XYZ file of N, CA, C and O in Angstrom:
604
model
N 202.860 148.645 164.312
C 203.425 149.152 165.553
C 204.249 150.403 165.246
O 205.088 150.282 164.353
N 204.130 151.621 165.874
C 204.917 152.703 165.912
C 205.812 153.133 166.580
O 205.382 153.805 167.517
N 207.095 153.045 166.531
C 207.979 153.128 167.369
C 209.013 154.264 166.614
O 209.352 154.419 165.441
N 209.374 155.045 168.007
C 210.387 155.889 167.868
C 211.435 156.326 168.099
O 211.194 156.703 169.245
N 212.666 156.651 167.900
C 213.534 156.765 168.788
C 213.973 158.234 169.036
O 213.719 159.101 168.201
N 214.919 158.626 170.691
C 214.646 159.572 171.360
C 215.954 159.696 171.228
O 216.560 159.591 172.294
N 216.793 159.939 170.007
C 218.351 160.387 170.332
C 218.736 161.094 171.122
O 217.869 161.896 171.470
N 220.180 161.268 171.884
C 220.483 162.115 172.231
C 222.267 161.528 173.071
O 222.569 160.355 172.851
N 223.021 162.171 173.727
C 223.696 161.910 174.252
C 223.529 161.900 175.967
O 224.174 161.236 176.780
N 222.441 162.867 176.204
C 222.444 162.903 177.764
C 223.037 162.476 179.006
O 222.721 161.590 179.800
N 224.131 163.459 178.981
C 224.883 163.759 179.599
C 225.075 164.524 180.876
O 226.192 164.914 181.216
N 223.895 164.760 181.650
C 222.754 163.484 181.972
C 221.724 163.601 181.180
O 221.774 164.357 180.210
N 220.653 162.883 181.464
C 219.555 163.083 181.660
C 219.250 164.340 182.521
O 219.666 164.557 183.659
N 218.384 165.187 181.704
C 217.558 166.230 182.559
C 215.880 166.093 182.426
O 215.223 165.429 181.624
N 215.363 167.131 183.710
C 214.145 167.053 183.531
C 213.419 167.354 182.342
O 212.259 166.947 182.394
N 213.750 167.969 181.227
C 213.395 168.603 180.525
C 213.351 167.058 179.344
O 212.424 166.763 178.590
N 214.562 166.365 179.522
C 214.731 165.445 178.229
C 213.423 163.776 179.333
O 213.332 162.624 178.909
N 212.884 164.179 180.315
C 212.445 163.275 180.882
C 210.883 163.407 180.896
O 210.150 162.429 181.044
N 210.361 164.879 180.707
C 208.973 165.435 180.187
C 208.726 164.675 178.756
O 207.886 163.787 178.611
N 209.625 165.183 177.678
C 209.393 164.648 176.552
C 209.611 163.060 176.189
O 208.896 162.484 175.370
N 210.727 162.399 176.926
C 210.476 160.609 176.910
C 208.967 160.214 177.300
O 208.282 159.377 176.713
N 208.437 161.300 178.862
C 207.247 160.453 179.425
C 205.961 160.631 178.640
O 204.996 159.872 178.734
N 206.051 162.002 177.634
C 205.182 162.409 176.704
C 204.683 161.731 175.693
O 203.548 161.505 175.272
N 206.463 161.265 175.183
C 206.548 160.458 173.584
C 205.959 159.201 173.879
O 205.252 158.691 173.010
N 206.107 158.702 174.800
C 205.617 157.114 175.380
C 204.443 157.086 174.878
O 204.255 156.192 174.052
N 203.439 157.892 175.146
C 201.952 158.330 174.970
C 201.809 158.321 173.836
O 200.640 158.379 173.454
N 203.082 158.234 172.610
C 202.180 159.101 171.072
C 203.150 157.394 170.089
O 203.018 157.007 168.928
N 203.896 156.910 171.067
C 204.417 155.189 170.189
C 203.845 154.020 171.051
O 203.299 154.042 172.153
N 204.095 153.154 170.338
C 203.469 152.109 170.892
C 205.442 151.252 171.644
O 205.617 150.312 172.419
N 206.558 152.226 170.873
C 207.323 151.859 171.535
C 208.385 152.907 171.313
O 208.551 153.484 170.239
N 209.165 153.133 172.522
C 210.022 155.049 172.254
C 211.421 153.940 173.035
O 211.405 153.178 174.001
N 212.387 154.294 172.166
C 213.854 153.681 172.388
C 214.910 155.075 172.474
O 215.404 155.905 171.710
N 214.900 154.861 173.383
C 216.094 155.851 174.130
C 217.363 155.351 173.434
O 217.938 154.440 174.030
N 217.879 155.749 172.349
C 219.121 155.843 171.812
C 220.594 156.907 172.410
O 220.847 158.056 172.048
N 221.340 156.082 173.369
C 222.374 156.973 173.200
C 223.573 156.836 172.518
O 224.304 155.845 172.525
N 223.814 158.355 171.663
C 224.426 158.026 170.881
C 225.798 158.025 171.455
O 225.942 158.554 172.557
N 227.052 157.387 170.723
C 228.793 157.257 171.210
C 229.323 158.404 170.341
O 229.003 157.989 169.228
N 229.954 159.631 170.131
C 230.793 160.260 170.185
C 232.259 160.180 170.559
O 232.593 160.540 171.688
N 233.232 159.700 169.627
C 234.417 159.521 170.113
C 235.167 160.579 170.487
O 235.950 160.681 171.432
N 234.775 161.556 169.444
C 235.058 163.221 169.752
C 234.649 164.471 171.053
O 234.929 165.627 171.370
N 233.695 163.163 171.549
C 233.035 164.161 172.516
C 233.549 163.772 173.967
O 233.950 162.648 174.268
N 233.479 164.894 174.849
C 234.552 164.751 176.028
C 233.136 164.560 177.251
O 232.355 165.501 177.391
N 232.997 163.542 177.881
C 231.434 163.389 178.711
C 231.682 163.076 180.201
O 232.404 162.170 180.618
N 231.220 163.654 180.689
C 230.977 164.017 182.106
C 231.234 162.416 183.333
O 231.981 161.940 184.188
N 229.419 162.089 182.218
C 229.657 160.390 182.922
C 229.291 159.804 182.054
O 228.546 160.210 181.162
N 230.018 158.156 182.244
C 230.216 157.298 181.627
C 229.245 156.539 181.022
O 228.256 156.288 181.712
N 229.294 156.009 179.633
C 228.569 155.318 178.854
C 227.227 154.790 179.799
O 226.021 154.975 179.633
N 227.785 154.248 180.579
C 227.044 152.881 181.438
C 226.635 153.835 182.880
O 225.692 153.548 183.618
N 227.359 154.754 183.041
C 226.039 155.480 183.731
C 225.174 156.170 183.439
O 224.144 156.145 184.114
N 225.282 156.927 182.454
C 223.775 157.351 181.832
C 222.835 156.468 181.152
O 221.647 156.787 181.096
N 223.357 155.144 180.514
C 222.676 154.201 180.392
C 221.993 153.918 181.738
O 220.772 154.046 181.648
N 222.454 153.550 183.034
C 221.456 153.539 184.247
C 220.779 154.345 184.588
O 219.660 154.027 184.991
N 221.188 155.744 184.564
C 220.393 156.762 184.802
C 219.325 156.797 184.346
O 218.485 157.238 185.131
N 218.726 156.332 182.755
C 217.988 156.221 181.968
C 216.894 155.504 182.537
O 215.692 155.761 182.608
N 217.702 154.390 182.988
C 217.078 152.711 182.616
C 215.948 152.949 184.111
O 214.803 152.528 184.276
N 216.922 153.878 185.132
C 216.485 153.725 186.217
C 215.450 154.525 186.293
O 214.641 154.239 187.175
N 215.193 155.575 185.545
C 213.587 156.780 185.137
C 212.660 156.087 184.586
O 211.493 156.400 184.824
N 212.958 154.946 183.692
C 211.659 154.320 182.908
C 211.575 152.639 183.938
O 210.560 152.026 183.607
N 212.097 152.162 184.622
C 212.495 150.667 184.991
C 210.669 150.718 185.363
O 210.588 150.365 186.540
N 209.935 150.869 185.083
C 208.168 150.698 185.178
C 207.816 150.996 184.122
O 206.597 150.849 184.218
N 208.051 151.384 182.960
C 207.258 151.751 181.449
C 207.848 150.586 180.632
O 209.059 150.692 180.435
N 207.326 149.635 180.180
C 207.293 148.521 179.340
C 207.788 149.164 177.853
O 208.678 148.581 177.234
N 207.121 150.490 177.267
C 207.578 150.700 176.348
C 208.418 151.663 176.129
O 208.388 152.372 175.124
N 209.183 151.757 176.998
C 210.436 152.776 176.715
C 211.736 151.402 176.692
O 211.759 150.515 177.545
N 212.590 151.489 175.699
C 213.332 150.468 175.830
C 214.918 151.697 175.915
O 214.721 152.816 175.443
N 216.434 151.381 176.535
C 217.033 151.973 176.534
C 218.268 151.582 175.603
O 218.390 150.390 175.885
N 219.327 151.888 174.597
C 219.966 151.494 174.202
C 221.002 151.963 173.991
O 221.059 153.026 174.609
N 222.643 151.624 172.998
C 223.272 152.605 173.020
C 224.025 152.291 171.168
O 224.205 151.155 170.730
N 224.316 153.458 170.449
C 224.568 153.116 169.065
C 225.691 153.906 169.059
O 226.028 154.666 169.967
N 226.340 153.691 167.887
C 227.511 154.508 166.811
C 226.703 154.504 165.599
O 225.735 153.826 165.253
N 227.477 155.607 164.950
C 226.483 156.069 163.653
C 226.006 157.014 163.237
O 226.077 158.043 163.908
N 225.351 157.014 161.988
C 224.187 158.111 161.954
C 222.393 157.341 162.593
O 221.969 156.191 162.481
N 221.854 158.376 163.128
C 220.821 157.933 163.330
C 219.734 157.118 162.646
O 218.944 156.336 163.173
N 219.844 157.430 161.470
C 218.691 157.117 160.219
C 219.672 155.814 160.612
O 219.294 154.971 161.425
N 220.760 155.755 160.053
C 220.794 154.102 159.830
C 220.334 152.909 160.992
O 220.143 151.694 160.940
N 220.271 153.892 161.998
C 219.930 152.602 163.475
C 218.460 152.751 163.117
O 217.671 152.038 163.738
N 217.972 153.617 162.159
C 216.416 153.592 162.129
C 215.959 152.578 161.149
O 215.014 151.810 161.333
N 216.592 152.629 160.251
C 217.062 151.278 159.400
C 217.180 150.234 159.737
O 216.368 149.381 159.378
N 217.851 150.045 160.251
C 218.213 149.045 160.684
C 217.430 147.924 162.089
O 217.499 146.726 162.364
N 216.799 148.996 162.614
C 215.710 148.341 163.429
C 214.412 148.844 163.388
O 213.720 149.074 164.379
N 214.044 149.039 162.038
C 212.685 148.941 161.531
C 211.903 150.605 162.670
O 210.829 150.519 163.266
N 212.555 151.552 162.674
C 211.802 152.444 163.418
C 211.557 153.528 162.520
O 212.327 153.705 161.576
N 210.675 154.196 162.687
C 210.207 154.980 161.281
C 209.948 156.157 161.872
O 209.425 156.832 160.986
N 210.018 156.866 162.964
C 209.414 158.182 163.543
C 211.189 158.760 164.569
O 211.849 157.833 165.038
N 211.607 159.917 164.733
C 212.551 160.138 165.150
C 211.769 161.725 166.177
O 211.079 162.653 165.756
N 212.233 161.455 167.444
C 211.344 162.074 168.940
C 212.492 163.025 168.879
O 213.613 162.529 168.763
N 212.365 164.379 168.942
C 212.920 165.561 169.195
C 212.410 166.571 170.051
O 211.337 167.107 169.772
N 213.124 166.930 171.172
C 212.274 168.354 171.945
C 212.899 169.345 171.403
O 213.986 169.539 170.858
N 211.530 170.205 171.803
C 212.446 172.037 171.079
C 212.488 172.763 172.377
O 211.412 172.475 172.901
N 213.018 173.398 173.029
C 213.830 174.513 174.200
C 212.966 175.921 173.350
O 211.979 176.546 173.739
N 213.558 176.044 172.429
C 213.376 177.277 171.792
C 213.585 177.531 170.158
O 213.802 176.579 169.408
N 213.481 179.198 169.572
C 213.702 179.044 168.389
C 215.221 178.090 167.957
O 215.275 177.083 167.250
N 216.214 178.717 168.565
C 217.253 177.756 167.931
C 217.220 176.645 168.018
O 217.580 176.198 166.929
N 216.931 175.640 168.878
C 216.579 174.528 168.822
C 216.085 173.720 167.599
O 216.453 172.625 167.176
N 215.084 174.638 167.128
C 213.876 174.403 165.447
C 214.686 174.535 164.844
O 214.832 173.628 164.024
N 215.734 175.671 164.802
C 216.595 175.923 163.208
C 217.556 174.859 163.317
O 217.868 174.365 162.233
N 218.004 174.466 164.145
C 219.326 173.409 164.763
C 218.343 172.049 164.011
O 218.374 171.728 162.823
N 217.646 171.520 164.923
C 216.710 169.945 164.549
C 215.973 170.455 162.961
O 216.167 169.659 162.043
N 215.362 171.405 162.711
C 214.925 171.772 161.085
C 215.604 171.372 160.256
O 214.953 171.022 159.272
N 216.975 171.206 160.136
C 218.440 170.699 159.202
C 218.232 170.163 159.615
O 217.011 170.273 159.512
N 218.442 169.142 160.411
C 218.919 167.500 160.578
C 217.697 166.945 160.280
O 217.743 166.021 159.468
N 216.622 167.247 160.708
C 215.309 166.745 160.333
C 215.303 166.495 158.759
O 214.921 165.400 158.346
N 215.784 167.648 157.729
C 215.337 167.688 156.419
C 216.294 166.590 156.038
O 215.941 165.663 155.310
N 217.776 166.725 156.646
C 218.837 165.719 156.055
C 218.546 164.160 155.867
O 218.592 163.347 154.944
N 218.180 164.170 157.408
C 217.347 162.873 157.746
C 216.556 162.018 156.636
O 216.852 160.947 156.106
N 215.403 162.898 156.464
C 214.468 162.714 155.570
C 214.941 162.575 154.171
O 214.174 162.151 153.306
N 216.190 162.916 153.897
C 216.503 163.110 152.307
C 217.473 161.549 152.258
O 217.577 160.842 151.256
N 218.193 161.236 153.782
C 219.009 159.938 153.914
C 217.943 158.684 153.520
O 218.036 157.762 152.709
N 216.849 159.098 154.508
C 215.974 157.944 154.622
C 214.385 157.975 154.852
O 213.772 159.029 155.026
N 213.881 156.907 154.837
C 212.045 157.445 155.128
C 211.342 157.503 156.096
O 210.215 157.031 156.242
N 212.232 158.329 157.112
C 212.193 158.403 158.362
C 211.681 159.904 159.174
O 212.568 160.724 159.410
N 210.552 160.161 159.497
C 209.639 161.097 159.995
C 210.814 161.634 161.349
O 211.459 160.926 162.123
N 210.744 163.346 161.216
C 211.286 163.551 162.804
C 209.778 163.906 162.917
O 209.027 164.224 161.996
N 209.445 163.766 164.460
C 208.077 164.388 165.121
C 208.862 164.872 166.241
O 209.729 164.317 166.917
N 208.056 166.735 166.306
C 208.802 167.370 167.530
C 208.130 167.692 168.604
O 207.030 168.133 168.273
N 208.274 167.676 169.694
C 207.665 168.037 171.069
C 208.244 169.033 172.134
O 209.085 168.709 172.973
N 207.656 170.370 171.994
C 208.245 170.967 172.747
C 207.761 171.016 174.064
O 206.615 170.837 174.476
N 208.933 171.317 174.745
C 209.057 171.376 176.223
C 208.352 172.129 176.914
O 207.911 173.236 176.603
N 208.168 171.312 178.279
C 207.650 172.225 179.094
C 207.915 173.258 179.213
O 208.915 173.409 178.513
N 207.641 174.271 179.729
C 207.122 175.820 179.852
C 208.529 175.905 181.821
O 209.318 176.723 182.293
N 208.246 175.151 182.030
C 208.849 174.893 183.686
C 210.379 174.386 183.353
O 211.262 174.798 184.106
N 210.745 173.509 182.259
C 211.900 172.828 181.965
C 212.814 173.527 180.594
O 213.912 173.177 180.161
N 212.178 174.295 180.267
C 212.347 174.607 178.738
C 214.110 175.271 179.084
O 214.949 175.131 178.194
N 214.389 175.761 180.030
C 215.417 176.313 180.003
C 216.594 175.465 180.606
O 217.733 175.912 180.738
N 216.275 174.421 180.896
C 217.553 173.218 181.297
C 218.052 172.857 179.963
O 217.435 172.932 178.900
N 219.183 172.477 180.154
C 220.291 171.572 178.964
C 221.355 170.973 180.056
O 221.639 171.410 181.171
N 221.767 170.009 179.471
C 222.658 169.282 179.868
C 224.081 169.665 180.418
O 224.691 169.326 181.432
N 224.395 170.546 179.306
C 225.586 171.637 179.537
C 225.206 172.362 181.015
O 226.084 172.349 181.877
N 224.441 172.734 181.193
C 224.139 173.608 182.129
C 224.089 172.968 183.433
O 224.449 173.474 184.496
N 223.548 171.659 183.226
C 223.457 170.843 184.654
C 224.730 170.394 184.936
O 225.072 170.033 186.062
N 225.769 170.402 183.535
C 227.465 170.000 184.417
C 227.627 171.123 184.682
O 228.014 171.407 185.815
N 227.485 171.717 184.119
C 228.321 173.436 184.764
C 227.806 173.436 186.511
O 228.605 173.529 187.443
N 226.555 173.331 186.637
C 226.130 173.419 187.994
C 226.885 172.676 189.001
O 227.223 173.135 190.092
N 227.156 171.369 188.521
C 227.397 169.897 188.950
C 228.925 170.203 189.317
O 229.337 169.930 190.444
N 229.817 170.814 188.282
C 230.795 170.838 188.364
C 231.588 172.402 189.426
O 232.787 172.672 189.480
N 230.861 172.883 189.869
C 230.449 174.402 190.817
C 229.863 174.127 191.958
O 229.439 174.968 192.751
N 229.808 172.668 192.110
C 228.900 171.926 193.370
C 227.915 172.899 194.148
O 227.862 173.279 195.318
N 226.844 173.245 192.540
C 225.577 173.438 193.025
C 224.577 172.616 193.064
O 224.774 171.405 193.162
N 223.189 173.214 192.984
C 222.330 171.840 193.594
C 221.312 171.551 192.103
O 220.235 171.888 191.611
N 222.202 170.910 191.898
C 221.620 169.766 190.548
C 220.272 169.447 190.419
O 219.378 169.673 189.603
N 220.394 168.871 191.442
C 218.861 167.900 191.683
C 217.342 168.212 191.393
O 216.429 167.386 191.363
N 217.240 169.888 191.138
C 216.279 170.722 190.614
C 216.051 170.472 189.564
O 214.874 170.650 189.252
N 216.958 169.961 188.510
C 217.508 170.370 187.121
C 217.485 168.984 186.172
O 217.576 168.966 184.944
N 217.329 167.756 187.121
C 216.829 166.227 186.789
C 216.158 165.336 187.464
O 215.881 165.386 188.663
N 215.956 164.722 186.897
C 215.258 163.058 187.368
C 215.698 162.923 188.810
O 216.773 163.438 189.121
N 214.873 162.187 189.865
C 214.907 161.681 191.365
C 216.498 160.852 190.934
O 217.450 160.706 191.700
N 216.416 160.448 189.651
C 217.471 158.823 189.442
C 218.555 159.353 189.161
O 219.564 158.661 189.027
N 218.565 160.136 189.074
C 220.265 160.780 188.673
C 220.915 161.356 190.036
O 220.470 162.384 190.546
N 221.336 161.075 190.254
C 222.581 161.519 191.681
C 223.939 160.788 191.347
O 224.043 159.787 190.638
N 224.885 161.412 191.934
C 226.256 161.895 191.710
C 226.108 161.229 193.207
O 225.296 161.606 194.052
N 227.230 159.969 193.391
C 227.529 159.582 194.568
C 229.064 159.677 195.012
O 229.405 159.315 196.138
């Protein structure tokens, strides 16, 4: 069985990180949405709502499972037997950014990154960008998932 996981913090979820989950689904026999905890990091919304946000984009795909870790990644890969690590690329920096962590990865543990770049339509969303919008009470909703709304 091939299973992978889809780190990230998503903060939200955007369309762009929701192309490549519905993509990766297609290439594992199981893709685990890892979000990671950052104590250092200052986040928009809460643990347990982007955990729903998530849960609520895949709640029909059997093999997307959603979860949430502390750590380094390799070790949750370790630790639950997953051997492939799901990355999208935006652009060149993106490659040079995931290229290091990819090699580090690989030198921690025996753990494959496989990368998928983004749509051509999404490539220019990030997360940052959808709070900035969010927080300027513009119109978000272009920029993610039907499941993400701000109530």
């Amino acid at each position: 069985m091939k299973k992978a996981i889809f780190p990230g913090s998503f903060d939200p979820i955007t369309s762009g990180h929701y192309d490549v989950i519905k993509r990766g689904a297609n290439l594992f026999d199981e893709l685990i949405i890892a979000i990671g905890i950052n104590a250092d990091k200052k986040y928009m919304f809460s643990l347990e709502q982007r955990k729903k946000f998530i849960e609520d984009c895949f709640r029909d795909n059997p093999k997307i499972k959603v979860v949430t870790y502390q750590g380094l990644t390799v070790d949750f890969c370790l630790k639950n037997k997953v051997d492939f690590i799901l990355r999208g690329l935006r652009n060149p920096a993106d490659f040079e950014f995931e290229k290091a962590i990819a090699h580090t990865n690989r030198d921690l543990a025996p753990v494959e990154t496989v990368f998928l770049l983004t749509a051509a339509k999404t490539s220019y969303i990030s997360s940052s960008i959808v709070r900035d919008v969010i927080r300027n009470n513009g119109d978000y909703t272009k920029l993610v998932p039907k499941e993400v709304r701000i109530k």
